[in-house]
Amino acid sequence: MTYCVGMVLDKGLVMMSDTRTNSGVDNISVFSKMFHWQVPGERVLTVMTAGNLATTQAVISQLEERTKAPEDRDNVLLKAPTMFQVASEIGQLLRSTIQRTQDSNGARGKGRFTASIILAGQIDGMEPRMFMIYPEGNFIETSADTPFLQIGETKYGRPIILRAYDRTMSFEDATKLLMVSFDSTLKANLSVGLPLDMMVIERDTFAPSYQRRITQDDPYFQAISSSWGDALKTAFHSLPDYSFSSK
Amino acid sequence: MTYCVGMVLDKGLVMMSDTRTNSGVDNISVFSKMFHWQVPGERVLTVMTAGNLATTQAVISQLEERTKAPEDRDNVLLKAPTMFQVASEIGQLLRSTIQRTQDSNGARGKGRFTASIILAGQIDGMEPRMFMIYPEGNFIETSADTPFLQIGETKYGRPIILRAYDRTMSFEDATKLLMVSFDSTLKANLSVGLPLDMMVIERDTFAPSYQRRITQDDPYFQAISSSWGDALKTAFHSLPDYSFSSK
């Protein structure tokens, strides 16, 4: 499994992903699921992937045209004039990659090899934008009503984002919020695991403003993980008490 | 969808279930998913169901032998000597009911008509016990390590139970906890809906100690629902702040 979240803030974009991949619980590896490309001063693009690892790696490789010699490569990510066109291109690659592998595996391949992608970034002259790209190749974009996107194991970590997200929040608060959301998910689903990758893209900088890998021994993540349990209990006890007699 | 939770406390058993059933989002009904039977002073049994409604209703009807005339009925729930035997009997009925409907629908029936059941109760001379019964007919029982069971849409409401459950808690606190867990689930999944049914069975009373339906206009549930958002935000802001500069 996987857990990736992208949030659109007034100040820019914040992304976090886990790094655990598994084929059964007895075959676990660490692979980054966050990729980024930039043309300094002109564009920055980040992609997060969930689903079949062979599929998502194939999509990334094709985006970078790794089948060609380095000097012949023509990365569409660096040339497409709009984020919409980048999303379309990734969607087509994703759909065709899944289709090809499914077809070549006959009935056994049906419904397997699927994947989803979050694309976030900004191109000079336009707003920061974020898309969720489906295995069918189509995609949706965030809006004022739905300003964050999740892929993978989305449910455990969703309630706290729904309650605490605020478009005007600082990058620091957004990071804290994502760590809480990831901590809840990690505690509930073994197939989502540390380390986490995170990236902040400040609006109009066209470069990653902040980028980090959060490992097992990260003191801040440890502090969040241990104090969130107590904070939740305090919150719970601050609610009005139920009484059987008054009903 | 459905959401049902059963918790084993030192003081006894607490159960809560939603009542929404749906066949698509445009076909929604209210059906109770909580059933109970008792022999006063000797046993009390509660069943909560998730999954295909025709399957779960058929299981309940067969348990009560509604195919027979009232005077010929022989409810196994009221006669089986142990909770384990009750669970076995329900498991067999559940498995055979699913199998029958699947078989009579050929390839189209495969994997449909499935359901799960939580069974809780106490028989005189024995401890209160709680089981989760799978569509395959087998079952597991709660233990000191895993003292609560969920069926249906379990993920949204799980983190708060993991953090705030305490075996020694009062029935009132357990009710509050379940309401918070249901509120998180209701907010995230439209196919889980009010009203909620709840039941408390105090140890060694062999009768429901408290039973209620929580409706849309329940002032306590409304208070929990609105104050939990604020309490979560306060909890979130009480955590140590993240700093980009110190990393």
Tab-separated table of C-alpha atoms in Angstrom:
chain	number	residue	atom	x	y	z
A	1	MET	CA	0.000	0.000	0.000
A	2	THR	CA	0.919	3.661	0.009
A	3	TYR	CA	-0.175	6.942	1.473
A	4	CYS	CA	0.405	10.255	-0.335
A	5	VAL	CA	-1.197	13.638	0.337
A	6	GLY	CA	-0.926	16.905	-1.559
A	7	MET	CA	-2.356	20.147	-0.180
A	8	VAL	CA	-2.898	23.469	-1.929
A	9	LEU	CA	-2.390	26.436	0.399
A	10	ASP	CA	-2.550	30.160	-0.289
A	11	LYS	CA	1.224	30.169	0.151
A	12	GLY	CA	1.906	27.276	-2.200
A	13	LEU	CA	1.963	23.474	-2.315
A	14	VAL	CA	2.860	20.853	0.305
A	15	MET	CA	3.331	17.166	-0.486
A	16	MET	CA	4.114	14.135	1.650
A	17	SER	CA	4.443	10.451	0.741
A	18	ASP	CA	5.477	7.269	2.467
A	19	THR	CA	8.094	4.958	0.946
A	20	ARG	CA	6.909	1.446	1.702
A	21	THR	CA	6.146	-0.993	-1.077
A	22	ASN	CA	5.098	-4.528	-0.456
A	23	SER	CA	4.227	-7.669	-2.284
A	24	GLY	CA	2.645	-9.529	0.590
A	25	VAL	CA	3.613	-8.678	4.156
A	26	ASP	CA	6.790	-10.755	3.859
A	27	ASN	CA	8.276	-8.748	1.021
A	28	ILE	CA	8.724	-5.109	1.968
A	29	SER	CA	10.996	-2.563	0.340
A	30	VAL	CA	11.695	1.154	0.449
A	31	PHE	CA	11.077	3.087	-2.757
A	32	SER	CA	10.562	6.811	-3.063
A	33	LYS	CA	7.119	7.626	-4.451
A	34	MET	CA	7.855	11.329	-4.874
A	35	PHE	CA	9.592	12.708	-7.957
A	36	HIS	CA	10.231	16.241	-9.065
A	37	TRP	CA	11.551	18.142	-12.045
A	38	GLN	CA	12.312	21.799	-12.483
A	39	VAL	CA	13.361	24.443	-14.932
A	40	PRO	CA	14.838	27.013	-12.558
A	41	GLY	CA	12.767	30.180	-12.477
A	42	GLU	CA	10.238	28.774	-14.940
A	43	ARG	CA	8.552	25.655	-13.574
A	44	VAL	CA	8.564	23.027	-10.862
A	45	LEU	CA	6.602	19.784	-11.015
A	46	THR	CA	6.128	17.087	-8.402
A	47	VAL	CA	4.602	13.659	-8.942
A	48	MET	CA	3.516	11.204	-6.234
A	49	THR	CA	2.538	7.651	-7.123
A	50	ALA	CA	0.396	4.899	-5.592
A	51	GLY	CA	-0.289	1.436	-6.908
A	52	ASN	CA	1.693	-1.132	-8.823
A	53	LEU	CA	5.385	-0.225	-8.598
A	54	ALA	CA	6.318	-1.602	-12.010
A	55	THR	CA	3.557	0.536	-13.534
A	56	THR	CA	4.527	3.757	-11.775
A	57	GLN	CA	8.252	3.279	-12.429
A	58	ALA	CA	7.496	2.634	-16.104
A	59	VAL	CA	5.472	5.858	-16.284
A	60	ILE	CA	8.265	7.891	-14.705
A	61	SER	CA	10.867	6.323	-17.008
A	62	GLN	CA	8.761	7.059	-20.082
A	63	LEU	CA	8.219	10.639	-18.952
A	64	GLU	CA	11.978	11.038	-18.834
A	65	GLU	CA	12.392	9.116	-22.114
A	66	ARG	CA	14.955	6.819	-20.586
A	67	THR	CA	14.585	4.497	-23.563
A	68	LYS	CA	16.596	7.038	-25.545
A	69	ALA	CA	20.195	8.147	-25.279
A	70	PRO	CA	20.543	11.025	-22.814
A	71	GLU	CA	21.155	13.611	-25.541
A	72	ASP	CA	18.017	12.597	-27.462
A	73	ARG	CA	15.651	12.764	-24.499
A	74	ASP	CA	12.809	15.219	-24.614
A	75	ASN	CA	11.071	15.382	-21.244
A	76	VAL	CA	7.487	16.471	-21.840
A	77	LEU	CA	7.336	17.605	-18.224
A	78	LEU	CA	9.848	20.316	-18.983
A	79	LYS	CA	8.219	21.482	-22.210
A	80	ALA	CA	4.426	21.241	-21.965
A	81	PRO	CA	3.028	24.778	-21.913
A	82	THR	CA	0.442	24.175	-19.150
A	83	MET	CA	-0.102	21.963	-16.116
A	84	PHE	CA	-3.233	20.656	-17.836
A	85	GLN	CA	-1.136	19.332	-20.702
A	86	VAL	CA	1.333	17.755	-18.303
A	87	ALA	CA	-1.579	16.007	-16.567
A	88	SER	CA	-2.989	14.820	-19.915
A	89	GLU	CA	0.369	13.425	-20.976
A	90	ILE	CA	0.892	11.583	-17.684
A	91	GLY	CA	-2.687	10.276	-17.844
A	92	GLN	CA	-2.141	8.813	-21.311
A	93	LEU	CA	1.136	7.183	-20.291
A	94	LEU	CA	-0.465	5.768	-17.156
A	95	ARG	CA	-3.465	4.360	-19.012
A	96	SER	CA	-1.418	2.810	-21.819
A	97	THR	CA	1.147	1.308	-19.426
A	98	ILE	CA	-1.550	-0.394	-17.357
A	99	GLN	CA	-3.411	-1.534	-20.473
A	100	ARG	CA	-0.311	-3.059	-22.046
A	101	THR	CA	0.589	-5.120	-18.980
A	102	GLN	CA	-2.999	-6.227	-18.417
A	103	ASP	CA	-3.463	-7.277	-22.022
A	104	SER	CA	-0.281	-9.306	-22.089
A	105	ASN	CA	-1.444	-11.218	-18.998
A	106	GLY	CA	-4.869	-12.171	-20.323
A	107	ALA	CA	-7.644	-12.917	-17.836
A	108	ARG	CA	-5.123	-13.083	-14.980
A	109	GLY	CA	-4.113	-9.477	-15.608
A	110	LYS	CA	-7.593	-8.010	-15.282
A	111	GLY	CA	-7.767	-5.280	-12.652
A	112	ARG	CA	-4.128	-5.681	-11.654
A	113	PHE	CA	-1.175	-3.371	-12.412
A	114	THR	CA	-3.323	-0.332	-11.652
A	115	ALA	CA	-1.966	2.933	-10.220
A	116	SER	CA	-2.898	6.542	-9.414
A	117	ILE	CA	-0.825	9.698	-9.476
A	118	ILE	CA	-0.931	13.120	-7.831
A	119	LEU	CA	0.656	15.864	-9.933
A	120	ALA	CA	1.427	19.251	-8.382
A	121	GLY	CA	3.385	22.226	-9.572
A	122	GLN	CA	3.511	25.664	-11.063
A	123	ILE	CA	4.564	27.060	-14.428
A	124	ASP	CA	5.579	30.717	-14.762
A	125	GLY	CA	2.648	33.001	-15.492
A	126	MET	CA	0.095	30.580	-14.072
A	127	GLU	CA	-1.248	29.534	-10.671
A	128	PRO	CA	0.067	26.566	-8.657
A	129	ARG	CA	-2.121	23.588	-9.570
A	130	MET	CA	-2.697	20.049	-8.345
A	131	PHE	CA	-4.301	17.057	-10.093
A	132	MET	CA	-5.268	13.504	-9.277
A	133	ILE	CA	-4.690	11.267	-12.301
A	134	TYR	CA	-6.695	8.044	-12.471
A	135	PRO	CA	-5.600	4.704	-13.973
A	136	GLU	CA	-8.107	5.358	-16.777
A	137	GLY	CA	-5.988	8.348	-17.821
A	138	ASN	CA	-8.472	11.060	-16.884
A	139	PHE	CA	-7.964	13.431	-13.968
A	140	ILE	CA	-9.505	15.923	-11.560
A	141	GLU	CA	-8.096	19.147	-10.176
A	142	THR	CA	-8.285	20.565	-6.657
A	143	SER	CA	-10.722	23.407	-6.046
A	144	ALA	CA	-11.578	25.808	-3.241
A	145	ASP	CA	-14.003	23.164	-1.931
A	146	THR	CA	-11.569	20.259	-2.185
A	147	PRO	CA	-8.109	21.732	-1.783
A	148	PHE	CA	-6.229	18.547	-0.934
A	149	LEU	CA	-5.831	15.144	-2.572
A	150	GLN	CA	-4.960	11.731	-1.165
A	151	ILE	CA	-4.028	8.459	-2.843
A	152	GLY	CA	-3.442	4.983	-1.412
A	153	GLU	CA	-4.602	4.243	2.141
A	154	THR	CA	-6.585	7.460	2.495
A	155	LYS	CA	-9.133	6.762	5.212
A	156	TYR	CA	-7.332	6.624	8.560
A	157	GLY	CA	-5.621	9.972	8.004
A	158	ARG	CA	-8.553	11.811	6.468
A	159	PRO	CA	-10.656	12.939	9.484
A	160	ILE	CA	-7.881	15.113	10.957
A	161	ILE	CA	-7.208	16.800	7.604
A	162	LEU	CA	-10.934	17.476	7.137
A	163	ARG	CA	-11.034	19.127	10.565
A	164	ALA	CA	-7.723	20.998	10.772
A	165	TYR	CA	-6.908	22.006	7.180
A	166	ASP	CA	-7.081	25.711	6.549
A	167	ARG	CA	-6.124	27.272	3.241
A	168	THR	CA	-4.351	30.159	4.988
A	169	MET	CA	-2.227	27.938	7.234
A	170	SER	CA	1.569	28.228	7.290
A	171	PHE	CA	3.832	25.642	5.691
A	172	GLU	CA	4.946	24.686	9.204
A	173	ASP	CA	1.373	23.995	10.335
A	174	ALA	CA	0.657	22.101	7.132
A	175	THR	CA	3.721	19.925	7.800
A	176	LYS	CA	2.530	19.283	11.326
A	177	LEU	CA	-0.930	18.370	10.024
A	178	LEU	CA	0.493	15.952	7.485
A	179	MET	CA	2.666	14.311	10.140
A	180	VAL	CA	-0.395	13.742	12.337
A	181	SER	CA	-2.328	12.328	9.374
A	182	PHE	CA	0.565	10.024	8.459
A	183	ASP	CA	1.040	8.956	12.069
A	184	SER	CA	-2.612	7.826	12.283
A	185	THR	CA	-2.203	5.893	9.039
A	186	LEU	CA	1.113	4.294	10.014
A	187	LYS	CA	-0.383	3.172	13.319
A	188	ALA	CA	-3.282	1.427	11.548
A	189	ASN	CA	-1.799	0.006	8.336
A	190	LEU	CA	1.497	-1.868	8.364
A	191	SER	CA	1.842	-1.488	4.607
A	192	VAL	CA	2.337	2.270	4.978
A	193	GLY	CA	5.751	2.928	6.472
A	194	LEU	CA	8.567	5.305	7.303
A	195	PRO	CA	10.628	7.024	6.029
A	196	LEU	CA	8.405	9.784	4.638
A	197	ASP	CA	9.342	12.171	1.859
A	198	MET	CA	8.105	15.728	2.008
A	199	MET	CA	8.333	18.766	-0.223
A	200	VAL	CA	7.184	22.357	0.023
A	201	ILE	CA	6.865	24.548	-3.061
A	202	GLU	CA	6.365	28.190	-2.267
A	203	ARG	CA	4.220	30.053	-4.762
A	204	ASP	CA	6.128	31.830	-7.553
A	205	THR	CA	9.531	30.409	-6.625
A	206	PHE	CA	9.514	27.619	-9.266
A	207	ALA	CA	11.755	25.446	-7.141
A	208	PRO	CA	11.357	23.177	-4.111
A	209	SER	CA	11.531	25.545	-1.140
A	210	TYR	CA	12.018	22.744	1.321
A	211	GLN	CA	12.603	19.066	0.924
A	212	ARG	CA	13.240	16.385	3.504
A	213	ARG	CA	13.185	12.715	4.300
A	214	ILE	CA	11.647	11.945	7.692
A	215	THR	CA	13.194	8.811	9.129
A	216	GLN	CA	12.379	6.524	12.030
A	217	ASP	CA	14.628	8.483	14.381
A	218	ASP	CA	13.348	11.938	13.461
A	219	PRO	CA	12.831	13.637	16.838
A	220	TYR	CA	9.976	15.857	15.613
A	221	PHE	CA	7.992	12.969	14.136
A	222	GLN	CA	8.577	10.973	17.317
A	223	ALA	CA	7.322	13.905	19.400
A	224	ILE	CA	4.192	14.248	17.245
A	225	SER	CA	3.552	10.529	17.351
A	226	SER	CA	3.778	10.284	21.113
A	227	SER	CA	2.061	13.561	22.016
A	228	TRP	CA	-0.833	13.167	19.554
A	229	GLY	CA	-2.192	10.236	21.558
A	230	ASP	CA	-2.253	12.341	24.717
A	231	ALA	CA	-3.656	15.373	22.877
A	232	LEU	CA	-6.462	13.220	21.453
A	233	LYS	CA	-7.270	11.844	24.887
A	234	THR	CA	-7.358	15.366	26.320
A	235	ALA	CA	-9.607	16.465	23.456
A	236	PHE	CA	-11.854	13.481	24.063
A	237	HIS	CA	-12.183	14.230	27.777
A	238	SER	CA	-12.875	17.914	27.061
A	239	LEU	CA	-16.134	16.938	25.328
A	240	PRO	CA	-19.370	17.052	27.305
A	241	ASP	CA	-19.983	13.820	29.228
A	242	TYR	CA	-22.798	11.481	28.354
A	243	SER	CA	-25.366	10.670	30.992
A	244	PHE	CA	-27.648	7.641	30.898
A	245	SER	CA	-30.014	9.031	33.505
A	246	SER	CA	-31.016	12.215	31.669
A	247	LYS	CA	-32.245	10.435	28.562
B	1	MET	CA	-22.277	0.428	3.688
B	2	THR	CA	-22.511	0.092	7.435
B	3	TYR	CA	-20.563	0.856	10.555
B	4	CYS	CA	-20.887	-1.262	13.711
B	5	VAL	CA	-18.608	-1.366	16.754
B	6	GLY	CA	-18.643	-3.628	19.783
B	7	MET	CA	-16.419	-3.006	22.797
B	8	VAL	CA	-15.648	-5.267	25.739
B	9	LEU	CA	-15.134	-3.339	28.981
B	10	ASP	CA	-14.453	-4.557	32.494
B	11	LYS	CA	-17.992	-3.462	33.329
B	12	GLY	CA	-19.638	-5.226	30.391
B	13	LEU	CA	-20.414	-4.810	26.695
B	14	VAL	CA	-21.207	-1.733	24.591
B	15	MET	CA	-22.485	-1.889	21.024
B	16	MET	CA	-23.356	0.761	18.456
B	17	SER	CA	-24.528	0.445	14.844
B	18	ASP	CA	-25.756	2.772	12.132
B	19	THR	CA	-28.985	2.062	10.247
B	20	ARG	CA	-28.334	3.085	6.672
B	21	THR	CA	-28.585	0.591	3.852
B	22	ASN	CA	-28.091	1.508	0.256
B	23	SER	CA	-28.185	0.005	-3.165
B	24	GLY	CA	-26.408	2.770	-5.003
B	25	VAL	CA	-26.464	6.323	-3.625
B	26	ASP	CA	-29.968	6.884	-5.017
B	27	ASN	CA	-31.600	4.091	-3.058
B	28	ILE	CA	-31.196	4.589	0.673
B	29	SER	CA	-33.257	3.054	3.460
B	30	VAL	CA	-33.235	2.761	7.227
B	31	PHE	CA	-32.929	-0.755	8.659
B	32	SER	CA	-31.825	-1.652	12.136
B	33	LYS	CA	-28.651	-3.732	12.096
B	34	MET	CA	-28.766	-4.553	15.806
B	35	PHE	CA	-30.804	-7.444	17.183
B	36	HIS	CA	-31.004	-8.924	20.645
B	37	TRP	CA	-32.529	-11.854	22.453
B	38	GLN	CA	-32.699	-12.688	26.124
B	39	VAL	CA	-33.693	-15.247	28.652
B	40	PRO	CA	-34.181	-13.046	31.712
B	41	GLY	CA	-31.608	-13.778	34.373
B	42	GLU	CA	-29.909	-16.426	32.221
B	43	ARG	CA	-28.562	-14.949	28.975
B	44	VAL	CA	-28.535	-11.922	26.730
B	45	LEU	CA	-27.258	-11.971	23.137
B	46	THR	CA	-26.770	-9.107	20.694
B	47	VAL	CA	-26.017	-9.422	16.992
B	48	MET	CA	-24.891	-6.620	14.667
B	49	THR	CA	-24.756	-7.154	10.907
B	50	ALA	CA	-22.903	-5.653	7.953
B	51	GLY	CA	-23.116	-6.571	4.296
B	52	ASN	CA	-25.875	-7.735	2.002
B	53	LEU	CA	-29.217	-6.986	3.663
B	54	ALA	CA	-31.054	-9.957	2.166
B	55	THR	CA	-28.312	-12.232	3.521
B	56	THR	CA	-28.305	-10.776	7.043
B	57	GLN	CA	-32.111	-10.705	7.266
B	58	ALA	CA	-32.233	-14.325	6.113
B	59	VAL	CA	-29.735	-15.311	8.807
B	60	ILE	CA	-31.746	-13.565	11.533
B	61	SER	CA	-34.993	-15.153	10.287
B	62	GLN	CA	-33.444	-18.599	10.274
B	63	LEU	CA	-32.046	-18.085	13.779
B	64	GLU	CA	-35.574	-17.375	14.936
B	65	GLU	CA	-36.952	-20.253	12.828
B	66	ARG	CA	-39.535	-17.996	11.257
B	67	THR	CA	-40.162	-20.636	8.605
B	68	LYS	CA	-42.024	-22.605	11.283
B	69	ALA	CA	-45.248	-21.878	13.124
B	70	PRO	CA	-44.585	-19.822	16.276
B	71	GLU	CA	-45.241	-22.753	18.626
B	72	ASP	CA	-42.764	-24.998	16.788
B	73	ARG	CA	-39.895	-22.514	16.792
B	74	ASP	CA	-36.741	-23.474	18.570
B	75	ASN	CA	-34.391	-20.523	18.744
B	76	VAL	CA	-30.863	-21.862	18.998
B	77	LEU	CA	-29.797	-18.516	20.443
B	78	LEU	CA	-31.873	-19.217	23.519
B	79	LYS	CA	-30.737	-22.828	23.972
B	80	ALA	CA	-27.088	-23.216	22.987
B	81	PRO	CA	-25.086	-23.899	26.143
B	82	THR	CA	-22.153	-21.600	25.317
B	83	MET	CA	-21.420	-18.406	23.372
B	84	PHE	CA	-18.994	-20.453	21.287
B	85	GLN	CA	-21.815	-22.696	20.122
B	86	VAL	CA	-24.003	-19.701	19.338
B	87	ALA	CA	-21.167	-18.270	17.219
B	88	SER	CA	-20.700	-21.623	15.439
B	89	GLU	CA	-24.402	-21.850	14.657
B	90	ILE	CA	-24.569	-18.295	13.306
B	91	GLY	CA	-21.401	-18.903	11.284
B	92	GLN	CA	-22.873	-21.982	9.621
B	93	LEU	CA	-26.120	-20.181	8.803
B	94	LEU	CA	-24.215	-17.189	7.427
B	95	ARG	CA	-21.940	-19.319	5.245
B	96	SER	CA	-24.754	-21.483	3.883
B	97	THR	CA	-27.024	-18.495	3.173
B	98	ILE	CA	-24.307	-16.709	1.192
B	99	GLN	CA	-23.361	-19.915	-0.621
B	100	ARG	CA	-26.926	-20.691	-1.645
B	101	THR	CA	-27.552	-17.255	-3.147
B	102	GLN	CA	-24.190	-17.172	-4.878
B	103	ASP	CA	-24.639	-20.610	-6.379
B	104	SER	CA	-28.096	-19.840	-7.704
B	105	ASN	CA	-26.720	-16.775	-9.492
B	106	GLY	CA	-23.861	-18.540	-11.267
B	107	ALA	CA	-20.824	-16.496	-12.299
B	108	ARG	CA	-22.697	-13.246	-11.652
B	109	GLY	CA	-23.136	-14.186	-8.004
B	110	LYS	CA	-19.460	-14.684	-7.253
B	111	GLY	CA	-18.261	-12.550	-4.352
B	112	ARG	CA	-21.642	-10.881	-3.901
B	113	PHE	CA	-24.216	-11.411	-1.117
B	114	THR	CA	-21.452	-11.481	1.463
B	115	ALA	CA	-21.885	-10.308	5.078
B	116	SER	CA	-20.173	-10.191	8.480
B	117	ILE	CA	-21.616	-10.322	11.972
B	118	ILE	CA	-20.575	-9.232	15.454
B	119	LEU	CA	-22.019	-11.383	18.231
B	120	ALA	CA	-21.857	-10.224	21.846
B	121	GLY	CA	-23.443	-11.452	25.020
B	122	GLN	CA	-23.230	-13.382	28.228
B	123	ILE	CA	-24.657	-16.675	29.466
B	124	ASP	CA	-25.039	-17.322	33.182
B	125	GLY	CA	-21.953	-18.881	34.748
B	126	MET	CA	-19.653	-17.597	31.991
B	127	GLU	CA	-17.858	-14.366	31.065
B	128	PRO	CA	-19.292	-11.767	28.659
B	129	ARG	CA	-17.887	-12.611	25.227
B	130	MET	CA	-17.723	-11.016	21.790
B	131	PHE	CA	-17.072	-12.588	18.372
B	132	MET	CA	-16.614	-11.455	14.810
B	133	ILE	CA	-18.176	-13.976	12.423
B	134	TYR	CA	-16.857	-14.042	8.858
B	135	PRO	CA	-18.802	-14.849	5.677
B	136	GLU	CA	-16.832	-18.111	5.510
B	137	GLY	CA	-18.541	-19.177	8.735
B	138	ASN	CA	-15.481	-19.086	10.972
B	139	PHE	CA	-14.961	-16.468	13.682
B	140	ILE	CA	-12.564	-14.760	16.059
B	141	GLU	CA	-13.058	-13.604	19.622
B	142	THR	CA	-11.923	-10.416	21.338
B	143	SER	CA	-8.949	-10.663	23.673
B	144	ALA	CA	-7.137	-8.423	26.124
B	145	ASP	CA	-5.016	-7.192	23.204
B	146	THR	CA	-7.921	-6.587	20.839
B	147	PRO	CA	-10.911	-5.812	23.017
B	148	PHE	CA	-13.130	-4.204	20.374
B	149	LEU	CA	-14.447	-5.248	16.970
B	150	GLN	CA	-15.618	-3.222	13.974
B	151	ILE	CA	-17.449	-4.246	10.803
B	152	GLY	CA	-18.347	-2.254	7.687
B	153	GLU	CA	-16.657	1.106	7.108
B	154	THR	CA	-14.099	0.655	9.868
B	155	LYS	CA	-11.221	2.939	8.946
B	156	TYR	CA	-12.311	6.533	9.542
B	157	GLY	CA	-13.470	5.831	13.077
B	158	ARG	CA	-10.614	3.550	14.116
B	159	PRO	CA	-7.797	5.960	15.112
B	160	ILE	CA	-9.776	7.586	17.939
B	161	ILE	CA	-10.799	4.194	19.368
B	162	LEU	CA	-7.179	2.985	19.222
B	163	ARG	CA	-6.114	6.075	21.176
B	164	ALA	CA	-8.927	6.594	23.673
B	165	TYR	CA	-10.246	3.105	24.445
B	166	ASP	CA	-9.544	1.933	27.955
B	167	ARG	CA	-10.847	-1.339	29.326
B	168	THR	CA	-11.668	0.279	32.664
B	169	MET	CA	-13.675	3.160	31.191
B	170	SER	CA	-17.249	3.832	32.240
B	171	PHE	CA	-20.224	3.036	30.010
B	172	GLU	CA	-20.770	6.786	29.673
B	173	ASP	CA	-17.224	7.358	28.398
B	174	ALA	CA	-17.524	4.373	26.076
B	175	THR	CA	-20.725	5.864	24.651
B	176	LYS	CA	-18.981	9.201	24.135
B	177	LEU	CA	-16.082	7.437	22.417
B	178	LEU	CA	-18.397	5.548	20.093
B	179	MET	CA	-20.243	8.745	19.215
B	180	VAL	CA	-16.965	10.437	18.266
B	181	SER	CA	-15.948	7.419	16.189
B	182	PHE	CA	-19.334	7.346	14.428
B	183	ASP	CA	-19.249	11.106	13.869
B	184	SER	CA	-15.887	10.829	12.040
B	185	THR	CA	-17.287	8.014	9.902
B	186	LEU	CA	-20.572	9.767	9.125
B	187	LYS	CA	-18.671	12.887	8.058
B	188	ALA	CA	-16.546	10.895	5.596
B	189	ASN	CA	-18.859	8.225	4.175
B	190	LEU	CA	-22.375	9.100	3.020
B	191	SER	CA	-23.396	5.449	3.074
B	192	VAL	CA	-23.117	5.372	6.876
B	193	GLY	CA	-26.010	7.333	8.364
B	194	LEU	CA	-28.113	8.311	11.341
B	195	PRO	CA	-30.035	7.183	13.307
B	196	LEU	CA	-27.693	5.056	15.396
B	197	ASP	CA	-28.702	2.170	17.627
B	198	MET	CA	-26.837	1.572	20.849
B	199	MET	CA	-26.973	-0.980	23.623
B	200	VAL	CA	-25.164	-1.452	26.913
B	201	ILE	CA	-25.070	-4.824	28.657
B	202	GLU	CA	-23.771	-4.660	32.183
B	203	ARG	CA	-21.855	-7.724	33.321
B	204	ASP	CA	-23.949	-10.363	35.126
B	205	THR	CA	-27.303	-8.663	34.552
B	206	PHE	CA	-28.316	-10.870	31.569
B	207	ALA	CA	-30.433	-8.081	30.124
B	208	PRO	CA	-29.860	-4.888	28.129
B	209	SER	CA	-29.023	-2.285	30.776
B	210	TYR	CA	-29.494	0.624	28.412
B	211	GLN	CA	-30.796	0.842	24.893
B	212	ARG	CA	-31.379	3.871	22.703
B	213	ARG	CA	-31.824	5.141	19.191
B	214	ILE	CA	-29.795	8.286	18.479
B	215	THR	CA	-31.560	10.407	15.887
B	216	GLN	CA	-30.600	13.410	13.780
B	217	ASP	CA	-31.958	15.845	16.377
B	218	ASP	CA	-30.275	14.223	19.400
B	219	PRO	CA	-28.811	17.178	21.321
B	220	TYR	CA	-25.910	15.179	22.764
B	221	PHE	CA	-24.822	13.789	19.403
B	222	GLN	CA	-25.104	17.273	17.892
B	223	ALA	CA	-22.944	18.667	20.715
B	224	ILE	CA	-20.305	15.969	20.195
B	225	SER	CA	-20.330	16.473	16.455
B	226	SER	CA	-19.834	20.215	16.646
B	227	SER	CA	-17.428	20.336	19.589
B	228	TRP	CA	-15.208	17.491	18.372
B	229	GLY	CA	-14.016	19.617	15.457
B	230	ASP	CA	-12.943	22.382	17.826
B	231	ALA	CA	-11.429	19.915	20.283
B	232	LEU	CA	-9.392	18.330	17.481
B	233	LYS	CA	-8.150	21.733	16.339
B	234	THR	CA	-7.162	22.609	19.910
B	235	ALA	CA	-5.382	19.247	20.223
B	236	PHE	CA	-3.614	19.880	16.930
B	237	HIS	CA	-2.414	23.330	17.978
B	238	SER	CA	-1.246	21.979	21.344
B	239	LEU	CA	1.362	19.838	19.555
B	240	PRO	CA	4.911	21.169	19.238
B	241	ASP	CA	5.329	23.394	16.165
B	242	TYR	CA	7.442	22.360	13.231
B	243	SER	CA	10.316	24.584	12.201
B	244	PHE	CA	11.966	24.508	8.790
B	245	SER	CA	15.021	26.411	9.950
B	246	SER	CA	16.161	24.018	12.639
B	247	LYS	CA	16.411	21.028	10.330
